[in-house]
Short mmCIF file of C-alpha atoms in Angstrom, two decimals:
data_model
loop_
_atom_site.label_atom_id
_atom_site.label_comp_id
_atom_site.label_asym_id
_atom_site.label_seq_id
_atom_site.Cartn_x
_atom_site.Cartn_y
_atom_site.Cartn_z
CA LEU A 12 -11.63 -22.31 -22.23
CA GLU A 13 -8.11 -22.06 -20.83
CA LEU A 14 -9.25 -23.61 -17.55
CA GLU A 15 -10.92 -26.46 -19.43
CA ARG A 16 -7.69 -27.17 -21.34
CA GLU A 17 -5.67 -27.22 -18.15
CA ALA A 18 -8.16 -29.63 -16.59
CA GLN A 19 -7.93 -31.92 -19.63
CA PHE A 20 -4.14 -31.79 -19.59
CA HIS A 21 -3.80 -32.67 -15.90
CA GLY A 22 -6.45 -35.36 -16.18
CA ALA A 23 -4.66 -36.96 -19.13
CA MET A 24 -1.32 -36.71 -17.33
CA ASP A 25 -2.74 -38.37 -14.22
CA GLY A 26 -4.25 -41.23 -16.23
CA ALA A 27 -1.11 -41.76 -18.28
CA MET A 28 1.13 -41.80 -15.20
CA LYS A 29 -1.08 -44.37 -13.49
CA PHE A 30 -1.11 -46.54 -16.61
CA VAL A 31 2.67 -46.41 -17.12
CA LYS A 32 3.26 -47.00 -13.41
CA GLY A 33 0.99 -50.07 -13.44
CA ASP A 34 2.72 -51.47 -16.51
CA ALA A 35 6.16 -51.01 -14.88
CA LEU A 36 5.03 -52.73 -11.66
CA ALA A 37 3.54 -55.58 -13.65
CA GLY A 38 6.81 -56.00 -15.59
CA MET A 39 8.80 -56.16 -12.34
CA ALA A 40 6.40 -58.73 -10.89
CA ILE A 41 6.65 -60.89 -14.00
CA THR A 42 10.47 -60.71 -13.91
CA ALA A 43 10.52 -61.80 -10.26
CA VAL A 44 8.14 -64.70 -10.96
CA ASN A 45 10.22 -65.86 -13.93
CA LEU A 46 13.44 -65.84 -11.91
CA LEU A 47 12.18 -67.49 -8.72
CA GLY A 48 9.79 -69.88 -10.46
CA GLY A 49 12.44 -71.03 -12.91
CA LEU A 50 14.99 -71.65 -10.11
CA LEU A 51 12.51 -73.70 -8.08
CA VAL A 52 11.43 -75.81 -11.04
CA VAL A 53 14.89 -76.73 -12.36
CA CYS A 54 16.44 -77.21 -8.93
CA LEU A 55 13.67 -79.29 -7.32
CA GLN A 56 12.25 -81.22 -10.30
CA ARG A 57 15.23 -81.48 -12.65
CA GLY A 58 17.99 -81.57 -10.04
CA LEU A 59 20.09 -78.91 -11.76
CA PRO A 60 22.84 -77.39 -9.57
CA ILE A 61 21.98 -73.97 -8.10
CA GLY A 62 24.96 -72.21 -9.71
CA GLU A 63 24.12 -73.42 -13.22
CA ALA A 64 20.40 -72.66 -12.65
CA LEU A 65 21.18 -69.12 -11.55
CA GLU A 66 23.38 -68.49 -14.59
CA ARG A 67 20.87 -69.89 -17.04
CA TYR A 68 17.64 -68.42 -15.67
CA THR A 69 19.19 -65.06 -14.86
CA LEU A 70 20.16 -64.63 -18.51
CA LEU A 71 16.75 -65.82 -19.65
CA THR A 72 14.92 -63.50 -17.24
CA ILE A 73 16.99 -60.46 -18.30
CA GLY A 74 16.33 -61.22 -21.94
CA ASP A 75 12.63 -61.59 -21.32
CA GLY A 76 12.63 -58.31 -19.37
CA LEU A 77 14.35 -56.46 -22.21
CA VAL A 78 11.87 -57.85 -24.71
CA SER A 79 8.94 -56.87 -22.46
CA GLN A 80 10.23 -53.28 -22.20
CA ILE A 81 9.70 -52.72 -25.92
CA PRO A 82 5.89 -52.56 -25.57
CA ALA A 83 6.38 -50.56 -22.35
CA LEU A 84 8.43 -48.01 -24.33
CA VAL A 85 5.71 -47.85 -26.96
CA ILE A 86 3.05 -47.39 -24.26
CA SER A 87 5.04 -44.63 -22.56
CA THR A 88 5.53 -42.84 -25.86
CA SER A 89 1.82 -43.12 -26.59
CA ALA A 90 1.02 -41.74 -23.14
CA GLY A 91 3.28 -38.76 -23.78
CA ILE A 92 1.55 -38.11 -27.10
CA ILE A 93 -1.87 -38.31 -25.48
CA VAL A 94 -0.87 -35.90 -22.72
CA SER A 95 0.55 -33.38 -25.23
CA ARG A 96 -2.49 -33.67 -27.47
CA ALA A 97 -5.01 -33.21 -24.64
CA ALA A 98 -4.19 -29.52 -24.10
CA SER A 99 -4.20 -28.59 -27.79
CA ASP A 100 -7.02 -27.48 -30.09
CA VAL A 101 -5.22 -28.20 -33.38
CA SER A 102 -4.53 -31.44 -35.27
CA MET A 103 -1.84 -33.83 -34.04
CA GLY A 104 0.46 -33.15 -36.98
CA LYS A 105 0.38 -29.39 -36.43
CA GLU A 106 0.87 -29.88 -32.70
CA PHE A 107 3.97 -32.06 -33.29
CA MET A 108 5.44 -29.55 -35.70
CA GLN A 109 4.81 -26.77 -33.19
CA GLN A 110 6.44 -28.73 -30.34
CA PHE A 111 9.48 -29.65 -32.44
CA GLY A 112 9.80 -26.04 -33.65
CA LEU A 113 9.80 -24.66 -30.11
CA GLN A 114 12.85 -26.68 -29.03
CA PRO A 115 15.17 -27.28 -32.02
CA GLN A 116 18.09 -27.74 -29.60
CA ALA A 117 16.44 -30.88 -28.19
CA LEU A 118 16.08 -32.33 -31.69
CA ALA A 119 19.76 -31.61 -32.42
CA VAL A 120 20.90 -33.32 -29.23
CA SER A 121 18.66 -36.34 -29.91
CA SER A 122 20.02 -36.57 -33.45
CA GLY A 123 23.61 -36.66 -32.20
CA ILE A 124 22.83 -39.39 -29.60
CA ILE A 125 21.06 -41.60 -32.17
CA ILE A 126 23.98 -41.26 -34.63
CA LEU A 127 26.37 -42.30 -31.80
CA PHE A 128 24.22 -45.39 -31.20
CA GLY A 129 24.52 -46.21 -34.91
CA LEU A 130 28.33 -46.23 -34.60
CA ILE A 131 28.40 -48.75 -31.72
CA PRO A 132 29.50 -52.22 -32.90
CA GLY A 133 26.78 -54.84 -32.67
CA LEU A 134 23.89 -52.44 -33.20
CA PRO A 135 22.15 -52.02 -36.56
CA HIS A 136 23.98 -49.10 -38.16
CA LEU A 137 21.69 -48.18 -41.05
CA PRO A 138 18.41 -47.58 -39.10
CA PHE A 139 20.13 -45.52 -36.40
CA LEU A 140 22.10 -43.43 -38.89
CA LEU A 141 19.05 -42.77 -41.07
CA LEU A 142 16.93 -41.81 -38.07
CA GLY A 143 19.70 -39.56 -36.70
CA ILE A 144 20.19 -37.80 -40.03
CA LEU A 145 16.41 -37.33 -40.36
CA MET A 146 16.14 -35.76 -36.93
CA GLY A 147 19.18 -33.58 -37.66
CA GLY A 148 17.50 -32.28 -40.80
CA ILE A 149 14.30 -31.52 -38.88
CA SER A 150 16.29 -29.65 -36.23
CA LEU A 151 18.06 -27.60 -38.93
CA ILE A 152 14.71 -26.66 -40.48
CA ALA A 153 13.40 -25.73 -37.02
CA PHE A 154 16.48 -23.55 -36.36
CA ASN A 155 16.00 -21.70 -39.64
CA LYS A 156 12.29 -21.19 -38.97
CA THR A 157 12.98 -19.87 -35.47
CA ALA A 158 15.54 -17.40 -36.81
CA ALA A 159 13.11 -16.26 -39.51
CA ASP A 160 10.32 -15.77 -36.93
CA LYS A 161 12.62 -13.68 -34.71
CA GLU A 162 13.59 -11.52 -37.67
CA GLU A 163 9.94 -11.08 -38.61
CA GLN A 164 9.05 -10.12 -35.03
CA LYS A 165 11.88 -7.60 -35.03
CA VAL A 166 10.59 -6.05 -38.27
CA GLU A 167 7.04 -5.90 -36.87
CA ALA A 168 8.32 -4.26 -33.67
CA GLU A 169 10.13 -1.62 -35.72
CA LYS A 170 6.95 -0.97 -37.70
CA GLU A 171 4.90 -0.58 -34.51
CA LYS A 172 7.54 1.73 -33.05
CA LYS A 173 7.47 3.89 -36.18
CA ALA A 174 3.67 3.90 -36.15
CA ALA A 175 3.65 4.97 -32.48
CA THR A 176 6.10 7.82 -33.15
CA PRO A 177 4.13 10.91 -34.17
CA LEU A 178 5.03 12.42 -37.49
CA PRO A 179 6.52 15.93 -37.57
CA GLY A 180 3.67 18.40 -37.37
CA ALA A 181 1.17 15.75 -36.26
CA PRO A 182 -0.97 16.40 -33.13
CA GLU A 183 0.83 15.20 -30.02
CA THR A 184 -1.02 12.82 -27.70
CA VAL A 185 -0.65 14.28 -24.21
CA GLU A 186 -3.57 12.59 -22.44
CA SER A 187 -1.17 10.16 -20.77
CA LEU A 188 0.53 13.10 -19.06
CA LEU A 189 -2.67 14.37 -17.42
CA PRO A 190 -3.12 11.89 -14.52
CA LEU A 191 -1.60 13.24 -11.31
CA ASP A 192 -0.52 11.14 -8.35
CA ILE A 193 -2.57 12.24 -5.35
CA LEU A 194 0.32 11.56 -2.98
CA GLN A 195 3.96 11.03 -3.84
CA LEU A 196 7.08 10.74 -1.71
CA GLU A 197 10.38 11.57 -3.39
CA VAL A 198 13.66 10.66 -1.69
CA GLY A 199 17.27 11.50 -2.43
CA TYR A 200 19.59 8.68 -3.43
CA GLY A 201 21.07 8.59 0.07
CA LEU A 202 17.69 7.51 1.49
CA ILE A 203 17.12 4.66 -0.97
CA PRO A 204 18.17 2.01 1.62
CA LEU A 205 15.20 3.08 3.75
CA VAL A 206 12.69 2.21 0.99
CA ASP A 207 14.54 -0.81 -0.47
CA GLU A 208 13.24 -3.94 1.25
CA ALA A 209 16.15 -5.90 -0.25
CA GLN A 210 18.42 -3.76 1.96
CA GLU A 211 16.16 -4.33 4.99
CA GLY A 212 14.52 -0.94 4.57
CA ASP A 213 11.27 -0.75 6.54
CA LEU A 214 9.84 2.60 5.42
CA LEU A 215 7.39 1.03 2.93
CA GLU A 216 6.02 -1.25 5.64
CA ARG A 217 5.70 1.76 7.95
CA ILE A 218 3.75 3.63 5.26
CA ARG A 219 1.37 0.69 4.94
CA ALA A 220 0.96 0.71 8.72
CA ILE A 221 0.26 4.47 8.61
CA ARG A 222 -2.57 3.94 6.10
CA ARG A 223 -4.08 1.19 8.26
CA GLN A 224 -3.80 3.27 11.43
CA PHE A 225 -5.24 6.33 9.71
CA ALA A 226 -8.28 4.30 8.64
CA MET A 227 -8.70 3.12 12.24
CA ASP A 228 -8.30 6.59 13.78
CA MET A 229 -9.88 8.97 11.27
CA GLY A 230 -12.32 6.70 9.44
CA MET A 231 -11.03 7.46 5.94
CA ILE A 232 -8.68 5.70 3.56
CA ILE A 233 -5.52 7.53 2.56
CA PRO A 234 -4.75 7.18 -1.18
CA PRO A 235 -1.73 5.00 -2.05
CA LEU A 236 1.54 6.83 -1.52
CA HIS A 237 3.88 6.41 -4.49
CA VAL A 238 7.57 6.41 -3.52
CA ARG A 239 10.34 7.14 -6.01
CA ASP A 240 13.87 8.48 -5.99
CA ASN A 241 14.77 11.93 -7.29
CA LEU A 242 18.37 12.69 -8.15
CA GLN A 243 17.64 16.41 -8.13
CA LEU A 244 17.12 16.33 -4.37
CA LYS A 245 19.90 16.42 -1.84
CA PRO A 246 21.12 12.89 -0.99
CA ASP A 247 19.48 12.89 2.47
CA GLN A 248 16.38 14.92 1.58
CA TYR A 249 12.78 13.78 1.13
CA VAL A 250 9.75 15.66 -0.21
CA LEU A 251 6.04 14.87 0.08
CA LEU A 252 4.11 15.99 -2.98
CA LYS A 253 0.42 16.47 -3.72
CA GLY A 254 1.00 17.78 -7.20
CA VAL A 255 3.23 20.40 -5.57
CA GLU A 256 5.47 20.30 -2.52
CA VAL A 257 3.57 19.89 0.74
CA ALA A 258 6.37 19.11 3.20
CA LYS A 259 10.05 18.22 3.18
CA GLY A 260 12.83 17.26 5.55
CA GLU A 261 16.40 15.99 5.78
CA ILE A 262 17.74 12.85 7.40
CA MET A 263 21.27 11.98 8.49
CA MET A 264 21.74 8.35 7.52
CA GLY A 265 23.71 6.31 10.02
CA HIS A 266 22.51 8.53 12.89
CA LEU A 267 19.61 8.57 15.34
CA LEU A 268 17.43 11.53 16.29
CA ALA A 269 17.43 12.38 20.01
CA MET A 270 14.72 14.73 21.34
CA ASP A 271 14.56 16.33 24.76
CA SER A 272 10.99 15.91 26.03
CA GLY A 273 11.74 18.11 29.02
CA MET A 274 12.87 15.21 31.18
CA ALA A 275 16.51 15.15 30.12
CA LYS A 276 18.86 14.95 33.11
CA ARG A 277 21.94 16.18 31.27
CA LYS A 278 23.09 17.36 27.87
CA ILE A 279 24.66 15.03 25.31
CA GLU A 280 26.80 15.77 22.28
CA GLY A 281 25.23 15.76 18.84
CA ILE A 282 24.48 17.74 15.70
CA PRO A 283 21.69 20.29 16.40
CA THR A 284 18.63 20.08 14.16
CA MET A 285 14.85 20.54 14.19
CA GLU A 286 12.48 17.58 14.37
CA PRO A 287 10.55 17.88 11.05
CA ALA A 288 7.04 16.92 12.23
CA PHE A 289 6.60 19.39 15.12
CA GLN A 290 9.67 21.62 14.65
CA LEU A 291 11.09 20.74 18.06
CA PRO A 292 14.82 21.12 18.81
CA ALA A 293 16.67 17.81 18.54
CA LEU A 294 20.11 16.27 18.00
CA TRP A 295 21.52 13.81 15.49
CA ILE A 296 23.65 11.34 17.44
CA ASP A 297 25.74 8.29 16.54
CA ARG A 298 24.07 4.92 16.93
CA GLU A 299 26.63 3.97 19.58
CA LYS A 300 25.27 6.75 21.84
CA LYS A 301 21.69 5.43 21.84
CA ASP A 302 21.86 3.89 25.32
CA GLU A 303 23.62 6.95 26.71
CA ALA A 304 20.93 9.28 25.32
CA GLN A 305 18.09 7.14 26.66
CA VAL A 306 19.67 7.02 30.11
CA ALA A 307 20.01 10.80 29.98
CA GLY A 308 16.25 11.11 29.37
CA TYR A 309 16.14 11.72 25.61
CA THR A 310 13.63 10.15 23.24
CA VAL A 311 15.64 8.37 20.52
CA VAL A 312 14.16 7.34 17.14
CA ASP A 313 15.64 5.99 13.91
CA PRO A 314 15.43 7.74 10.48
CA SER A 315 12.48 5.64 9.28
CA THR A 316 10.48 6.63 12.35
CA VAL A 317 11.31 10.30 11.79
CA ILE A 318 9.97 10.19 8.22
CA ALA A 319 6.94 8.10 9.21
CA THR A 320 6.04 10.51 12.03
CA HIS A 321 6.40 13.48 9.70
CA LEU A 322 4.19 11.82 7.08
CA THR A 323 1.55 10.98 9.67
CA GLU A 324 1.40 14.55 10.93
CA VAL A 325 1.25 16.02 7.41
CA LEU A 326 -1.53 13.61 6.44
CA ARG A 327 -3.55 14.54 9.52
CA THR A 328 -3.07 18.24 8.82
CA HIS A 329 -4.14 17.93 5.16
CA ALA A 330 -6.66 15.10 5.51
CA ASP A 331 -9.52 17.32 4.31
CA GLU A 332 -7.70 17.93 1.01
CA LEU A 333 -7.48 14.18 0.39
CA LEU A 334 -11.23 13.59 0.68
CA GLY A 335 -12.80 13.98 -2.75
CA ARG A 336 -16.30 13.31 -3.95
CA GLN A 337 -15.36 9.83 -5.10
CA ASP A 338 -13.92 9.04 -1.66
CA THR A 339 -17.07 10.42 0.01
CA GLN A 340 -19.23 8.20 -2.19
CA LYS A 341 -17.15 5.17 -1.23
CA LEU A 342 -17.65 5.94 2.47
CA LEU A 343 -21.41 6.24 1.93
CA ASP A 344 -21.51 3.04 -0.12
CA ASN A 345 -19.72 1.20 2.66
CA LEU A 346 -22.24 2.55 5.21
CA ALA A 347 -25.13 1.59 2.93
CA LYS A 348 -24.15 -2.07 3.22
CA THR A 349 -25.31 -2.07 6.86
CA HIS A 350 -27.62 0.98 7.04
CA PRO A 351 -29.06 1.49 3.53
CA LYS A 352 -32.08 3.59 4.62
CA VAL A 353 -29.92 6.31 6.18
CA VAL A 354 -27.92 6.81 3.00
CA GLU A 355 -30.98 6.60 0.75
CA GLU A 356 -32.72 9.33 2.75
CA LEU A 357 -29.70 11.63 2.96
CA VAL A 358 -28.17 11.52 -0.55
CA PRO A 359 -29.46 12.88 -2.81
CA GLY A 360 -32.85 13.32 -1.17
CA LEU A 361 -31.89 15.88 1.49
CA LEU A 362 -28.35 16.92 0.63
CA PRO A 363 -26.20 16.67 -2.52
CA LEU A 364 -23.00 14.65 -2.37
CA GLY A 365 -20.85 17.78 -2.57
CA LEU A 366 -22.39 19.30 0.55
CA VAL A 367 -21.88 16.08 2.53
CA GLN A 368 -18.26 16.15 1.35
CA LYS A 369 -17.83 19.72 2.68
CA VAL A 370 -19.17 18.73 6.10
CA LEU A 371 -16.79 15.76 6.28
CA GLN A 372 -13.90 17.99 5.18
CA ASN A 373 -14.77 20.49 7.93
CA LEU A 374 -14.58 17.70 10.49
CA LEU A 375 -11.26 16.40 9.16
CA ARG A 376 -9.82 19.90 9.13
CA GLU A 377 -10.26 19.97 12.91
CA ARG A 378 -9.08 16.35 13.25
CA VAL A 379 -12.48 14.90 14.10
CA SER A 380 -12.73 11.21 13.20
CA LEU A 381 -15.27 9.99 10.62
CA ARG A 382 -15.44 6.50 12.14
CA ASP A 383 -18.95 7.15 13.48
CA LEU A 384 -20.28 7.91 10.00
CA LEU A 385 -23.74 6.63 10.96
CA THR A 386 -24.17 9.35 13.59
CA ILE A 387 -22.84 11.96 11.15
CA CYS A 388 -25.33 10.97 8.44
CA GLU A 389 -28.27 10.73 10.82
CA THR A 390 -27.49 14.18 12.23
CA LEU A 391 -27.25 15.65 8.74
CA ALA A 392 -30.58 14.04 7.85
CA ASP A 393 -32.18 15.53 10.99
CA PHE A 394 -30.96 19.11 10.48
CA ALA A 395 -30.80 19.33 6.66
CA PRO A 396 -34.42 20.58 6.43
CA LEU A 397 -33.45 23.58 8.60
CA GLY A 398 -30.68 24.81 6.28
CA LYS A 399 -28.03 23.85 3.76
CA ASP A 400 -25.07 25.81 5.20
CA PRO A 401 -22.24 23.21 5.56
CA ASP A 402 -20.60 25.18 8.39
CA ILE A 403 -23.78 25.23 10.48
CA LEU A 404 -24.43 21.56 9.74
CA THR A 405 -20.87 20.81 10.86
CA GLU A 406 -21.56 22.45 14.22
CA TYR A 407 -24.64 20.26 14.70
CA VAL A 408 -22.58 17.17 13.87
CA ARG A 409 -19.82 18.19 16.29
CA GLN A 410 -22.36 18.48 19.11
CA LYS A 411 -23.58 14.94 18.40
CA LEU A 412 -19.96 13.69 18.34
CA ALA A 413 -19.08 15.53 21.55
CA ARG A 414 -18.15 12.39 23.47
CA SER A 415 -15.71 11.14 20.84
CA ILE A 416 -14.24 14.64 20.26
CA ILE A 417 -13.26 15.24 23.89
CA SER A 418 -12.43 11.62 24.76
CA SER A 419 -8.72 12.07 23.99
CA PHE A 420 -8.48 15.23 26.14
CA VAL A 421 -10.23 14.05 29.30
CA ASP A 422 -8.11 12.60 32.11
CA GLU A 423 -8.99 9.66 34.36
CA GLN A 424 -11.05 11.91 36.68
CA GLY A 425 -13.14 13.19 33.77
CA THR A 426 -11.46 16.60 33.84
CA ILE A 427 -10.38 18.62 30.82
CA THR A 428 -7.93 21.53 31.12
CA VAL A 429 -8.88 24.51 28.97
CA LEU A 430 -8.30 28.16 28.27
CA THR A 431 -11.34 30.43 28.21
CA LEU A 432 -12.11 33.60 26.29
CA SER A 433 -12.89 36.78 28.12
CA THR A 434 -16.34 38.28 27.76
CA GLN A 435 -14.79 41.25 25.94
CA ILE A 436 -13.25 39.05 23.22
CA GLU A 437 -16.45 37.05 22.74
CA ASP A 438 -18.46 40.25 22.38
CA ILE A 439 -15.95 41.66 19.87
CA ILE A 440 -16.08 38.51 17.73
CA ARG A 441 -19.88 38.34 17.94
CA GLU A 442 -20.22 41.99 16.87
CA SER A 443 -17.79 41.43 13.97
CA LEU A 444 -19.93 38.73 12.38
CA GLN A 445 -21.43 39.82 9.08
CA LYS A 446 -24.29 37.97 7.44
CA THR A 447 -24.38 37.74 3.63
CA ASP A 448 -26.17 35.67 1.01
CA GLN A 449 -23.25 33.21 1.07
CA GLY A 450 -23.36 32.80 4.86
CA VAL A 451 -21.99 34.39 8.01
CA PHE A 452 -18.39 35.66 7.98
CA LEU A 453 -16.02 37.28 10.46
CA ASN A 454 -15.25 40.84 9.44
CA MET A 455 -12.83 42.16 12.06
CA GLU A 456 -10.63 45.23 11.93
CA PRO A 457 -7.04 44.03 11.14
CA ASN A 458 -5.27 45.66 14.10
CA LEU A 459 -7.87 44.30 16.47
CA GLY A 460 -7.42 40.85 14.98
CA GLN A 461 -3.65 41.01 15.42
CA ARG A 462 -4.03 41.97 19.08
CA LEU A 463 -6.44 39.09 19.63
CA LEU A 464 -4.06 36.63 17.95
CA ALA A 465 -1.12 37.89 19.99
CA SER A 466 -3.06 37.39 23.22
CA ALA A 467 -4.09 33.90 22.23
CA LYS A 468 -0.56 32.97 21.16
CA THR A 469 0.89 34.12 24.49
CA MET A 470 -1.49 31.97 26.50
CA VAL A 471 -1.14 28.96 24.19
CA GLU A 472 2.66 29.02 24.47
CA LYS A 473 2.38 29.30 28.24
CA VAL A 474 0.18 26.20 28.67
CA SER A 475 2.27 24.28 26.09
CA GLN A 476 5.41 24.91 28.12
CA GLU A 477 3.60 23.56 31.18
CA GLY A 478 2.93 20.31 29.30
CA TYR A 479 -0.78 20.79 28.54
CA GLN A 480 -2.61 20.38 25.25
CA PRO A 481 -3.83 23.88 24.26
CA ILE A 482 -7.65 23.77 24.23
CA ILE A 483 -9.79 26.91 24.08
CA ILE A 484 -13.46 26.85 25.02
CA CYS A 485 -15.96 29.48 23.89
CA SER A 486 -19.64 29.94 23.08
CA PRO A 487 -21.21 27.93 20.22
CA THR A 488 -22.07 31.08 18.25
CA ILE A 489 -18.48 32.15 17.68
CA ARG A 490 -16.62 28.79 17.88
CA ARG A 491 -16.17 28.16 14.15
CA HIS A 492 -15.27 31.78 13.42
CA PHE A 493 -12.68 31.91 16.19
CA ARG A 494 -11.23 28.59 15.03
CA ARG A 495 -10.79 29.89 11.49
CA LEU A 496 -9.10 32.98 12.85
CA LEU A 497 -6.56 30.78 14.66
CA GLU A 498 -6.03 27.88 12.24
CA ARG A 499 -3.64 29.66 9.90
CA PHE A 500 -1.28 30.66 12.71
CA MET A 501 -1.97 27.99 15.37
CA PRO A 502 -3.41 24.96 13.54
CA HIS A 503 -2.83 22.55 16.46
CA VAL A 504 -5.00 24.50 18.91
CA MET A 505 -8.35 22.83 19.62
CA VAL A 506 -11.38 25.11 19.91
CA LEU A 507 -14.45 23.63 21.63
CA SER A 508 -17.86 25.07 22.38
CA HIS A 509 -19.86 24.62 25.56
CA ASN A 510 -22.35 22.45 23.63
CA GLU A 511 -19.56 19.95 22.89
CA LEU A 512 -19.07 19.08 26.56
CA THR A 513 -20.88 16.15 28.12
CA ALA A 514 -22.71 16.30 31.44
CA GLN A 515 -19.92 14.32 33.11
CA THR A 516 -17.11 16.58 31.90
CA GLN A 517 -15.43 18.78 34.48
CA LEU A 518 -13.46 21.86 33.43
CA GLN A 519 -10.20 23.07 34.89
CA SER A 520 -9.27 26.53 33.66
CA LEU A 521 -5.60 27.27 33.02
CA GLY A 522 -6.28 30.94 32.36
CA THR A 523 -8.35 33.43 30.42
CA ILE A 524 -7.35 35.02 27.13
CA GLU A 525 -7.65 38.79 27.54
CA LEU A 526 -7.29 41.32 24.75
CA ASN A 527 -3.83 42.90 24.76
CA PRO A 528 -3.89 46.67 25.24
CA LYS A 529 -3.05 48.93 22.33
CA LYS A 530 0.59 49.83 21.97
#
């Protein structure tokens, strides 16, 4: 209905404008014909001098033009009335009263102008004065009505406010307090310029870019990240919340963060700190020293990049916690648009939605992308009849995704550098597996587990210092159990099984993890 009214209004306006424009052009043409035609007739036929002809016919033409503008004024007024009436669904009288009541100031100004016209000598005084007084009275009535309406609205607002305020002892409505932001970034007041686009802050744009890149890399959509200031934080502090604190860091505004990637040629002066994403030693330096630090071999980033990098790493680490059942259903619905039969067969025919969610969470926990969701669903459909254990199904899926899993670790020659487990450690882990009704679990003696972790940590630190990504390869039977043993203490270590290697992959061993002797 609203669209129909707008169409009627614009149509009436267009027609009225064309009509008034045509009438004005016609009046100008008639004036020109009167002036030129009259001059030619009296000068050529009557022999009247050109000066006298100009004086006479100019006055006559102006008079005729003024007279002809009276109907033009009436037509224009009628066009305005038609245009105003076209968009209304009430009678013309009510519409006029409504329009006059909306702008009483315009009526007051018009009344004053008309009364001034009535005081000019030569003009009819009585009609102008009566009309001006009439319009002044209407404007006064409109002013009073507007004031009364505002007072009434104020009273109604007070009543609604009182009605919304619970009475003492009445049950309190707390449902509005229940919703919880999935992700929230709180910043101290000193970091507000980073998130204020009016102050050329680019952190919000970087967060949008992070969500887009995460969808491209990991195949899932990160929930919107709500950003707000928190005066209880330190001025240069920020905190990432998922209901509770997940990560935090501090930024020195007006400085840049310089990190030594191992290629620094010389030391530079700065304030020592730790890079928040990977806990690497770094320096806060003045912006004027940026070129000096880069020449010296340091990696220099601005505060927005520091926060964005930290957020990206935290999101990757906790991606499995962000994937709920609703998000899993959205991923399946999106796949069903192109491959409906796969989704129809899998959910809920072979597996419930919750079990598919657990498999996807297992993959995200080890930073495996969900982009190839078709292969994941087809693999689950193939192996679901053999068992419903999400951990075992995850291993089957990982084997199908082997090429994409190792693609980021293989060099140009198709070689991947790894650490291997000794036969002794593999046998110990295999013998420590305990099968229950809920699945297979690792039940290892605590001291033995600590020795194993210490050995693994020593070798991981060694290869990390040499510039290699720590990757451990082991047998498929123990891979997931060994990974869970490491993830709490060394979450960034990749654990692969032999079944996750392609036929073209070549291995280069950097060492073997041996069990440390008892102290």
